[in-house]
XYZ file of C-alpha atoms in Angstrom:
731
model
C 83.664 99.202 101.794
C 86.283 98.560 104.197
C 90.094 97.003 102.650
C 93.001 96.669 105.485
C 96.782 94.770 105.294
C 98.814 93.132 107.862
C 102.281 91.221 106.548
C 102.223 87.912 107.832
C 101.520 88.891 111.182
C 101.087 87.901 114.683
C 99.650 90.370 115.590
C 95.876 91.033 116.810
C 94.968 94.984 116.449
C 96.796 97.536 114.621
C 96.531 101.090 115.810
C 96.921 104.103 114.088
C 96.364 108.826 115.266
C 96.846 111.392 112.749
C 96.522 114.873 114.364
C 94.304 116.429 111.792
C 92.580 115.425 109.294
C 95.179 115.132 106.679
C 94.146 116.457 103.448
C 94.768 118.612 100.749
C 92.996 121.812 100.521
C 89.799 120.943 98.733
C 86.708 119.859 98.848
C 86.132 116.399 100.739
C 82.794 114.318 101.463
C 81.967 112.983 104.502
C 79.440 110.524 104.449
C 77.317 109.850 107.333
C 76.296 106.752 109.587
C 72.361 104.101 107.978
C 69.947 106.455 108.549
C 66.603 104.013 109.264
C 65.329 104.850 105.915
C 68.246 102.808 104.586
C 69.826 106.014 103.309
C 73.349 107.031 103.834
C 73.433 111.061 103.751
C 76.237 113.293 103.298
C 77.640 116.417 103.243
C 80.658 118.487 101.783
C 83.517 119.922 104.050
C 86.234 122.693 102.155
C 89.520 122.625 103.769
C 92.310 124.871 103.973
C 96.231 123.917 104.049
C 95.648 123.813 107.927
C 93.023 121.224 107.496
C 90.398 123.102 108.927
C 87.250 124.434 107.460
C 87.524 128.967 107.792
C 84.478 128.914 107.004
C 81.099 130.411 109.136
C 77.825 132.012 108.576
C 77.782 135.553 107.086
C 74.915 137.936 106.950
C 75.790 139.410 103.349
C 72.285 141.113 101.235
C 71.480 140.370 97.706
C 73.493 142.789 95.634
C 70.882 144.985 92.642
C 71.152 143.640 89.130
C 70.924 145.042 85.684
C 68.135 142.782 84.265
C 69.218 141.660 80.179
C 66.920 142.769 77.678
C 68.177 140.856 74.934
C 67.049 137.702 76.061
C 65.247 135.895 77.809
C 64.443 132.245 79.601
C 62.403 130.857 81.903
C 62.519 126.837 83.731
C 61.242 123.904 81.487
C 60.910 121.620 84.318
C 62.941 120.358 87.981
C 63.130 116.401 88.551
C 62.764 115.786 92.402
C 62.043 112.871 92.308
C 65.674 111.984 93.646
C 65.419 108.817 95.502
C 67.754 110.526 98.226
C 69.923 110.339 95.294
C 72.273 113.283 94.442
C 72.549 114.712 91.155
C 76.118 115.304 91.414
C 76.570 115.865 87.531
C 74.906 117.427 84.553
C 75.624 117.695 80.487
C 73.510 118.842 77.861
C 74.175 117.193 74.209
C 74.504 120.158 71.500
C 71.190 120.100 70.237
C 70.081 120.694 73.772
C 68.000 118.359 73.765
C 69.093 115.694 75.483
C 70.490 116.398 78.905
C 72.684 113.533 81.004
C 72.560 113.612 85.443
C 74.612 111.602 87.249
C 72.691 110.383 90.390
C 74.699 108.708 93.677
C 75.262 107.847 97.199
C 71.554 105.797 97.393
C 70.164 104.707 94.718
C 72.354 104.869 92.321
C 71.729 105.428 88.360
C 72.584 107.464 84.946
C 69.149 109.709 84.172
C 68.661 111.015 80.181
C 65.571 113.224 80.029
C 64.256 115.562 77.274
C 64.345 119.356 77.648
C 62.186 119.944 76.418
C 60.152 116.707 77.441
C 59.054 116.875 81.309
C 60.595 115.979 84.307
C 60.393 111.997 83.484
C 63.742 110.708 82.192
C 63.735 108.610 78.352
C 65.373 106.232 79.943
C 67.375 105.154 82.743
C 70.377 103.436 83.918
C 70.779 101.454 86.778
C 74.167 101.425 88.793
C 73.368 100.341 91.830
C 76.088 99.889 94.880
C 78.133 102.383 92.518
C 80.218 104.612 95.176
C 81.884 106.715 92.932
C 80.257 109.562 92.139
C 79.838 109.559 87.897
C 81.331 112.336 85.240
C 79.250 113.031 82.321
C 79.976 114.057 79.124
C 77.500 114.864 75.764
C 78.664 115.278 71.914
C 78.031 119.075 70.730
C 77.588 117.718 67.150
C 75.439 114.478 67.938
C 73.066 112.729 69.796
C 75.965 110.509 72.005
C 76.578 110.432 75.892
C 79.242 109.026 77.959
C 79.258 108.662 81.635
C 82.348 106.875 84.199
C 83.033 106.023 87.663
C 86.004 104.694 89.675
C 83.748 101.261 90.173
C 81.493 101.396 86.975
C 83.383 101.599 83.832
C 83.213 103.989 80.838
C 80.194 103.956 79.078
C 79.173 105.614 75.809
C 75.708 105.440 74.680
C 74.210 106.880 71.247
C 71.412 108.606 73.746
C 68.329 107.010 72.214
C 68.306 104.021 74.380
C 69.739 103.157 77.852
C 71.586 100.387 75.998
C 75.482 101.190 76.010
C 76.971 101.083 73.112
C 80.412 99.436 74.175
C 82.021 99.629 78.153
C 85.632 101.310 79.059
C 87.680 100.594 81.630
C 86.642 102.655 84.627
C 88.151 105.812 85.131
C 88.509 109.152 86.742
C 87.711 111.436 84.303
C 86.329 111.463 80.642
C 84.943 113.653 77.495
C 83.508 112.598 74.522
C 84.277 114.709 71.404
C 82.205 117.184 69.753
C 81.227 115.068 66.794
C 80.678 111.972 69.333
C 83.610 109.695 67.579
C 86.504 109.757 69.974
C 86.217 109.505 73.421
C 89.200 110.252 76.197
C 89.379 108.853 79.246
C 92.490 109.058 82.331
C 92.316 104.906 83.370
C 91.614 104.544 87.377
C 94.450 102.462 89.012
C 96.482 102.615 86.117
C 97.914 106.903 84.919
C 97.110 106.670 81.341
C 95.421 108.617 79.178
C 93.143 106.565 76.648
C 91.358 107.421 73.305
C 88.419 105.456 72.157
C 87.358 105.223 68.688
C 82.871 105.410 69.283
C 82.515 103.700 66.014
C 84.175 100.782 66.751
C 84.943 100.982 71.204
C 88.866 100.228 70.017
C 91.456 102.290 71.642
C 93.402 104.427 69.058
C 96.236 105.454 71.490
C 97.018 105.243 75.430
C 100.098 108.103 76.798
C 101.871 107.065 80.197
C 100.841 110.046 82.382
C 103.758 111.391 84.847
C 102.850 113.456 87.954
C 103.665 113.504 91.551
C 99.889 114.503 92.444
C 96.420 111.444 91.532
C 93.511 113.532 91.656
C 91.989 113.616 88.429
C 90.033 116.929 87.966
C 89.194 116.600 84.801
C 88.780 116.069 81.106
C 88.588 118.013 78.202
C 88.673 118.014 74.494
C 88.824 120.978 71.820
C 86.006 121.033 70.278
C 87.587 120.341 66.833
C 89.191 117.457 68.061
C 93.143 118.826 67.285
C 94.053 118.475 71.454
C 93.119 117.552 74.906
C 93.159 118.764 78.430
C 93.883 116.428 81.411
C 93.810 118.521 84.355
C 95.038 117.036 87.940
C 95.717 118.002 91.428
C 99.603 118.705 90.817
C 101.378 122.095 91.657
C 103.501 122.339 89.128
C 102.484 120.056 85.941
C 98.811 119.752 86.973
C 97.298 121.032 83.157
C 98.958 119.143 80.695
C 97.757 119.130 76.916
C 97.835 116.453 74.581
C 97.104 115.817 70.705
C 94.208 113.829 69.965
C 95.963 112.574 66.873
C 98.387 110.485 68.741
C 98.175 111.501 72.404
C 102.061 112.924 71.845
C 102.573 115.651 74.594
C 101.440 119.881 73.581
C 103.670 122.474 75.265
C 105.391 122.306 78.404
C 103.457 121.294 81.314
C 100.577 123.943 83.317
C 100.438 124.271 87.432
C 97.186 123.441 89.193
C 97.246 123.932 92.622
C 93.333 123.173 93.033
C 90.668 120.513 92.061
C 89.422 123.043 89.285
C 89.115 121.305 86.295
C 90.978 123.531 83.477
C 89.172 124.153 79.983
C 90.071 124.567 76.520
C 89.598 126.875 73.817
C 87.389 124.927 70.843
C 90.997 125.351 68.379
C 92.647 124.060 70.939
C 94.987 127.287 70.747
C 93.789 128.574 74.145
C 92.951 127.358 78.135
C 92.392 128.782 81.329
C 93.149 127.420 84.816
C 91.942 128.432 88.687
C 93.687 128.022 91.652
C 93.560 128.056 95.538
C 95.974 131.037 95.621
C 92.573 132.666 94.080
C 94.237 133.098 90.645
C 91.762 132.754 87.387
C 95.210 132.165 84.046
C 94.692 132.583 80.531
C 97.395 130.130 78.893
C 97.457 131.094 74.740
C 99.913 128.337 73.015
C 102.429 130.314 70.617
C 104.958 128.324 68.229
C 106.044 125.508 70.395
C 104.689 126.645 73.661
C 102.060 127.282 76.867
C 102.617 131.331 77.338
C 101.342 133.029 79.844
C 98.569 135.356 78.652
C 96.664 137.331 82.030
C 95.874 136.971 85.451
C 93.202 138.206 87.333
C 91.726 137.981 90.975
C 87.814 137.602 90.701
C 87.896 138.244 94.464
C 87.758 134.524 96.577
C 90.426 132.929 99.007
C 89.919 130.020 95.583
C 89.205 129.956 91.923
C 86.877 126.587 92.041
C 85.319 127.053 88.814
C 86.521 127.621 85.288
C 85.149 128.025 81.767
C 86.133 129.751 78.083
C 84.218 129.708 74.797
C 84.585 127.870 71.874
C 86.462 130.800 69.561
C 88.187 131.789 72.842
C 87.161 135.134 73.373
C 85.599 134.859 76.946
C 87.064 133.310 80.263
C 85.168 132.898 83.192
C 85.539 132.373 86.535
C 83.953 131.141 89.794
C 84.736 131.665 93.529
C 85.057 130.433 96.767
C 85.856 133.044 99.586
C 85.465 132.222 103.334
C 84.871 134.094 106.800
C 82.078 134.080 105.812
C 81.068 132.038 102.772
C 81.063 133.805 99.426
C 81.205 133.138 96.262
C 81.588 135.367 92.980
C 81.730 135.189 89.076
C 84.201 137.225 86.771
C 84.403 137.448 82.920
C 87.103 137.951 81.256
C 87.374 139.900 77.346
C 90.305 138.219 75.495
C 90.075 138.972 71.899
C 92.022 137.410 69.492
C 95.170 139.319 68.638
C 95.138 141.467 71.936
C 96.208 141.136 75.211
C 92.732 139.699 78.063
C 91.098 142.236 80.140
C 88.311 142.194 82.972
C 84.007 142.631 81.898
C 82.816 142.489 84.924
C 82.587 140.912 88.265
C 78.535 139.171 89.461
C 78.685 138.806 93.895
C 75.040 137.413 94.234
C 76.390 134.229 95.697
C 76.354 133.205 99.782
C 78.333 130.585 98.902
C 80.898 127.821 96.777
C 80.979 128.297 92.936
C 80.760 124.661 91.660
C 80.403 125.001 88.103
C 80.567 127.324 84.710
C 79.554 126.833 81.437
C 78.879 129.135 78.160
C 77.465 129.380 74.440
C 80.163 128.831 72.028
C 80.018 132.810 71.264
C 80.134 133.891 75.276
C 77.023 135.343 74.213
C 75.254 133.797 77.126
C 76.548 131.891 80.179
C 75.278 129.849 83.064
C 76.980 129.631 86.850
C 76.004 127.570 89.537
C 76.599 127.683 93.403
C 76.098 126.158 96.601
C 73.625 128.698 97.798
C 74.160 130.935 100.844
C 74.500 128.656 104.101
C 72.083 129.777 106.790
C 70.159 131.854 105.460
C 68.808 133.598 102.400
C 71.180 134.723 99.984
C 71.156 135.154 96.409
C 71.391 132.775 93.476
C 72.908 129.109 93.118
C 72.116 129.462 89.484
C 72.195 132.099 86.925
C 72.259 132.795 83.330
C 73.750 136.192 81.765
C 74.421 137.610 78.763
C 77.926 138.467 77.594
C 77.734 141.983 79.264
C 76.682 140.651 82.557
C 73.245 140.734 82.637
C 71.233 138.451 84.210
C 68.391 136.466 81.993
C 67.150 134.263 84.796
C 67.708 133.459 88.641
C 67.161 130.394 90.850
C 67.362 132.244 94.214
C 68.537 129.832 97.604
C 65.806 129.329 100.278
C 62.874 130.643 97.796
C 63.623 128.698 94.477
C 65.653 126.299 95.411
C 66.233 125.082 98.915
C 69.513 122.365 97.827
C 72.860 123.936 96.486
C 73.935 123.233 92.240
C 76.714 120.767 91.876
C 76.884 121.043 88.027
C 75.264 123.285 85.099
C 75.697 122.732 81.754
C 74.989 125.128 78.121
C 74.367 123.806 74.800
C 77.204 125.545 71.890
C 74.097 127.640 70.972
C 73.023 128.882 74.155
C 69.194 127.833 73.538
C 69.205 125.435 76.573
C 70.721 124.967 80.151
C 70.988 122.373 83.001
C 71.657 122.479 86.045
C 71.719 119.386 89.331
C 72.573 119.556 92.655
C 71.488 118.282 96.205
C 68.166 118.845 97.773
C 69.879 120.066 100.874
C 72.861 122.638 101.459
C 75.738 121.286 100.360
C 77.251 121.487 104.002
C 74.469 120.108 106.056
C 73.856 115.853 106.870
C 71.558 115.011 103.802
C 70.481 114.021 100.947
C 67.779 113.916 97.889
C 68.905 116.139 94.531
C 66.581 117.725 91.494
C 67.820 118.276 88.167
C 66.494 121.402 85.541
C 66.221 122.467 82.479
C 66.026 125.580 81.332
C 65.292 127.338 78.065
C 66.928 130.775 77.175
C 65.452 130.891 73.710
C 62.382 133.058 73.087
C 59.392 131.807 72.496
C 58.285 131.595 68.949
C 55.314 132.154 66.903
C 55.253 128.494 65.103
C 56.918 125.746 66.629
C 55.743 121.963 67.747
C 57.414 119.184 68.674
C 57.516 115.528 69.934
C 57.812 115.682 73.238
C 57.685 112.029 74.249
C 57.636 108.641 73.832
C 55.045 106.320 75.137
C 55.000 103.482 73.184
C 57.107 102.191 71.868
C 59.457 100.299 75.050
C 63.006 100.240 74.735
C 62.002 96.171 76.117
C 60.615 93.956 72.984
C 60.064 90.273 72.765
C 59.369 88.394 69.444
C 55.627 88.751 68.788
C 54.910 91.089 70.853
C 52.235 93.879 68.930
C 52.681 96.954 69.806
C 50.958 100.138 69.173
C 53.470 103.283 68.714
C 51.802 106.426 70.976
C 54.025 109.760 71.485
C 53.662 113.037 72.416
C 53.551 116.171 70.667
C 53.562 119.686 72.215
C 52.764 123.593 70.296
C 55.679 125.183 72.137
C 54.660 128.302 70.493
C 52.015 131.336 70.350
C 49.383 130.140 67.400
C 47.416 127.296 67.275
C 48.734 124.809 64.926
C 47.458 121.481 62.670
C 50.019 119.723 60.977
C 51.391 115.749 60.916
C 53.158 113.598 62.783
C 54.729 111.133 60.921
C 56.291 107.424 62.609
C 58.691 104.866 61.235
C 60.978 102.119 62.614
C 64.252 101.540 60.700
C 66.838 98.642 60.857
C 70.007 98.772 59.618
C 71.061 97.376 56.466
C 67.026 96.206 56.333
C 65.814 100.192 55.543
C 62.103 101.407 57.195
C 60.417 98.527 57.504
C 57.734 100.156 59.284
C 55.624 103.652 59.111
C 52.505 105.655 59.293
C 50.922 109.255 59.359
C 48.087 110.913 61.444
C 47.320 114.311 61.515
C 46.777 116.818 64.473
C 44.065 119.607 64.361
C 44.246 123.025 65.817
C 46.842 122.124 69.132
C 46.469 125.138 71.356
C 49.589 127.226 72.308
C 51.341 125.369 75.210
C 48.943 122.352 74.951
C 50.330 118.531 74.591
C 48.354 115.889 73.077
C 49.103 111.897 72.046
C 49.624 110.783 68.498
C 48.499 107.114 68.404
C 49.515 105.136 65.312
C 48.311 101.674 64.016
C 50.076 98.487 65.209
C 53.363 96.499 64.637
C 54.232 93.180 65.332
C 57.911 92.232 66.868
C 59.159 89.744 63.860
C 62.328 88.764 65.498
C 65.074 89.008 67.496
C 67.098 92.020 66.720
C 67.607 96.080 67.169
C 65.850 99.003 65.888
C 65.229 102.594 65.956
C 62.187 103.769 66.412
C 61.232 107.558 65.518
C 58.592 109.956 65.749
C 58.733 114.363 63.542
C 56.133 116.858 63.473
C 55.678 118.130 60.017
C 54.601 121.115 59.836
C 55.387 123.712 57.325
C 57.090 127.240 58.637
C 58.304 125.510 61.639
C 59.960 128.003 63.480
C 62.806 125.371 64.854
C 63.861 122.409 64.140
C 65.432 121.212 67.030
C 62.428 119.637 68.698
C 60.428 117.888 65.640
C 62.261 114.375 66.363
C 62.654 112.335 68.796
C 64.202 108.679 68.557
C 64.278 105.755 70.480
C 66.547 102.617 70.452
C 64.070 99.602 70.942
C 65.337 95.388 70.592
C 64.116 92.106 71.370
C 66.744 89.521 72.026
C 68.297 87.919 74.986
C 72.138 88.982 76.133
C 74.169 88.443 79.597
C 77.210 89.846 79.920
C 80.028 89.642 82.720
C 81.002 92.630 83.861
C 84.332 91.786 86.596
C 85.286 89.949 89.169
C 84.512 91.171 92.958
C 86.403 88.818 94.312
C 89.182 87.105 93.828
C 90.662 91.098 95.536
C 94.060 91.764 93.526
C 95.509 90.006 97.039
C 93.874 87.610 99.389
C 94.944 85.644 102.103
C 96.498 82.023 101.748
C 94.242 79.229 103.735
C 92.046 82.557 104.502
C 88.395 81.201 102.661
C 87.544 83.656 100.248
C 83.871 83.961 97.859
C 84.246 84.292 94.121
C 81.554 86.805 92.830
C 81.568 88.161 89.484
C 78.865 90.235 88.508
C 76.688 90.416 85.454
C 74.376 92.367 83.587
C 70.860 91.362 81.784
C 71.950 93.432 78.772
C 69.048 91.836 76.606
C 64.882 92.398 76.224
C 63.958 89.184 78.297
C 63.964 87.936 81.864
C 67.055 86.108 82.426
C 68.235 83.385 84.363
C 71.976 83.152 84.074
C 74.586 80.475 84.293
C 78.559 80.841 85.354
C 81.537 78.436 85.661
C 84.365 79.433 87.239
C 88.171 77.843 87.027
C 90.765 78.899 89.531
C 94.059 77.927 88.478
C 97.340 78.288 90.459
C 100.585 80.002 89.881
C 101.747 76.398 87.902
C 98.377 76.909 85.812
C 97.043 73.519 87.377
C 93.239 74.363 87.758
C 92.617 73.766 91.312
C 88.812 75.003 91.423
C 86.184 74.722 89.347
C 81.987 75.157 90.014
C 79.101 76.740 89.027
C 76.627 79.242 90.587
C 73.651 81.228 88.582
C 70.896 84.140 89.038
C 67.500 84.124 87.986
C 64.508 85.697 87.446
C 67.226 89.181 86.585
C 64.594 91.877 84.696
C 66.320 93.773 81.572
C 69.126 96.130 82.790
C 69.583 94.200 86.309
C 72.869 93.929 87.494
C 73.204 91.075 89.655
C 76.423 88.501 91.406
C 76.883 85.165 90.766
C 78.128 83.477 93.979
C 79.798 80.524 94.043
C 81.016 77.888 96.381
C 83.964 79.014 99.001
C 87.097 78.405 98.446
C 91.336 78.762 99.935
C 94.339 79.061 98.357
C 96.829 76.374 99.538
C 99.611 78.272 98.051
C 101.701 81.630 97.305
C 102.088 82.981 94.154
C 99.957 84.544 91.395
C 96.771 82.630 90.198
C 93.902 83.310 87.458
C 90.243 82.764 87.430
C 88.477 82.648 84.928
C 84.128 82.343 84.153
C 81.996 81.411 81.837
C 78.503 82.755 81.419
C 75.415 80.463 79.272
C 71.526 82.582 78.505
C 70.130 80.728 76.025
C 69.252 81.894 72.807
C 72.275 84.741 73.597
C 72.880 87.949 70.852
C 76.767 88.417 71.879
C 78.121 85.580 73.313
C 81.424 86.921 72.773
C 80.997 89.350 75.958
C 80.155 85.431 78.310
C 83.953 85.974 79.210
C 86.044 87.362 82.076
C 89.517 86.498 83.512
C 91.513 87.934 86.209
C 94.748 87.164 87.916
C 95.236 87.593 91.636
C 97.776 86.839 94.276
C 97.960 84.952 97.452
C 99.889 85.895 100.202
C 100.940 85.908 103.449
C 99.577 88.608 104.125
C 95.905 89.220 106.529
C 93.091 90.564 104.100
C 89.757 91.474 105.280
C 87.078 92.318 102.785
C 83.535 91.129 103.178
C 82.634 93.653 100.531
C 80.447 95.734 102.668
C 81.093 99.064 105.179
C 81.909 98.243 108.122
C 82.216 101.591 109.326
C 83.006 105.196 108.827
C 86.304 106.381 110.943
C 86.681 110.063 111.137
C 90.163 110.610 112.482
C 89.849 114.616 113.629
C 92.601 116.900 115.481
C 92.225 116.277 119.060
C 95.256 114.920 120.462
C 96.159 111.130 120.492
C 92.871 110.396 118.152
C 92.734 106.545 117.081
C 91.226 103.870 115.913
C 92.403 100.296 115.777
C 91.705 97.248 113.205
C 91.663 94.049 115.157
C 93.736 90.653 112.964
C 94.030 87.223 113.833
C 97.044 84.618 111.856
C 96.163 82.619 109.918
C 99.455 80.408 110.129
C 99.894 78.027 113.121
C 102.732 78.842 115.075
C 105.842 79.742 115.084
C 105.944 82.841 112.633
C 107.214 86.621 113.059
C 105.504 89.804 112.066
C 107.469 91.589 109.123
C 105.303 94.077 108.590
C 102.429 96.318 107.706
C 100.059 98.438 105.747
C 97.683 101.058 105.823
C 95.592 102.661 102.705
C 95.287 105.850 102.830
C 93.187 108.736 100.862
C 96.096 111.177 102.006
C 99.438 111.767 101.624
C 99.441 113.492 105.000
C 101.271 112.054 108.076
C 100.366 110.140 110.643
C 101.021 110.957 114.457
C 101.853 107.206 114.614
C 101.362 103.937 113.665
C 101.257 101.360 115.803
C 101.391 96.939 116.226
C 99.524 96.154 119.386
C 98.870 92.665 120.625
C 95.435 92.263 122.673
C 96.069 93.844 126.362
C 93.667 91.218 127.646
C 90.769 93.069 127.633
C 89.909 93.245 123.857
C 91.254 96.459 123.360
C 95.207 97.198 121.808
C 98.060 97.847 124.018
C 98.976 100.900 122.836
C 101.898 101.314 126.012
C 103.744 98.496 124.436
C 103.767 98.366 120.672
C 104.920 94.541 118.517
């Protein structure tokens, strides 16, 4: 999407030039032009303080490593049905059974998987057209999931179905508490840290954030729910801790010269940061402020990922080194009442170590890497025990040809996940993958529900459903057991149930279990639950599986795509309102739009509709074009109608916007990508046409950029008569 603004302006062209890329040190995406298959490719660049990528291709050889004798691990499945999307981030719930992944770039969506199920998602939440990468989180003690994107909104799920419990403002980053009761996010476009009660969707507190930097790296809530850590890219005050009780500041702000998200311990008393000076720094709260407990240099130009165990006794740092690229992982022992000390460094990485996580007690650790650039070298995923011995590896170019962007581990250290890009992060391309990894030993007796075939999420009144689930024998002995299923309605209790028997299921085998039929009685929502009932089962985490189902009509206003915050007077704009079908039926959504001028006089009223909307689908109500006739603040109100709407309270939306003499071009789609490089006088221009009749004069111009680096020059020019800017004679 391109947006350019120029103040009340008679010039036809605006011209800019910069001497270099103009970005703070860090990792930045370069998105390529639209490919023939209709997808966008991308690659990631690492830029140092000079604005260049000081990488190079190395010829390093993998070092020997010690294998762990205390644990074993295995890959359960990998989802490569990427649909040209990249799985940028993943997380896992406290039970280790639900994995959430955010797919962006193409066919944008959020996918929820069962760790001990299959690579087919349990459910998918479509987010088509969302341009931002997704930040996802999972609760450690409940099956609660959350996600945010700056043009998606902030969403919370129970984990049992694709319909969100509620939606909040778009955010840069967010986290959900261990008990799933609180959501904290750093609001997009407004410098506030916000805490929400997930049971009501109501805001508990808001805290104004005052930093000179704007790039948010992470939000991390302590496991006991007492404190929250916000990390932004800011040299002097980038790591900030707040009380979860009221949002008040806890201690002094700490430096964070990096894109690395800091992490906080379970009781909120210890935290770890990593920076672009190659330092892993450990802080402890003593009395009334944070004190530096130790500084470590894992080896590398940058510390790119950090983690700390819930008990605060194990800290980790991952790195990136240049010339040639390499990465390392360092583990630090931090006893309760003595100084921290280095335990080990692992260096079987040929590039950027992107993500690290560990179990609550620090006994198991997972790290992910981009993998060696242009040559097989070492790991893209490594699972360690606390001594540094390797439990499990995925080798680049051998096991995984792409790059890992994100890893996560459940608090008990029994299950882990990893996600990333199908080709190396530094290569132009797309596609991705999501892994499920089991770290616990196989048990003698262990059966569980591995999938729900029926009912589907979306039902209709009068529909006859035959519930069916799959069950798997994860143990090492043949098993006979009963499987029970029931349907629960809040406020009523169990309204349907059945029990079926499974006999002599072989180790590693999966079978289907079919129950008696159920007819959907009326509009409503229910919970379908299936559970294996085997005496002596040694692992309860996979015994039951739950799915939220519903039969309802429900339309929701998501927001305005147009009018924009500022719009040009006398210039036509087409009002666009985004709506979602949150129900279980195919819908027609009718909308009515009213616009009021600065005197609150109604100046526009019209209607639009979209038909054939499938459940979960997002569409745009496109209203007839309109041009503001006066400058100043306007208000737009929209109301939608759906027959038998279950939640009419979300059928309205409102926005305020300015009509201005500035010339604003925006049609909602990308025209091109401007890459201003290091060549002398590398420049680009945008043409503007005045909307006012002569005489008029230029009063100023604005240009929106994604960096604070200065331009070499910025010109307002007339046309030179050939359609090009006359930059030799600027206005």
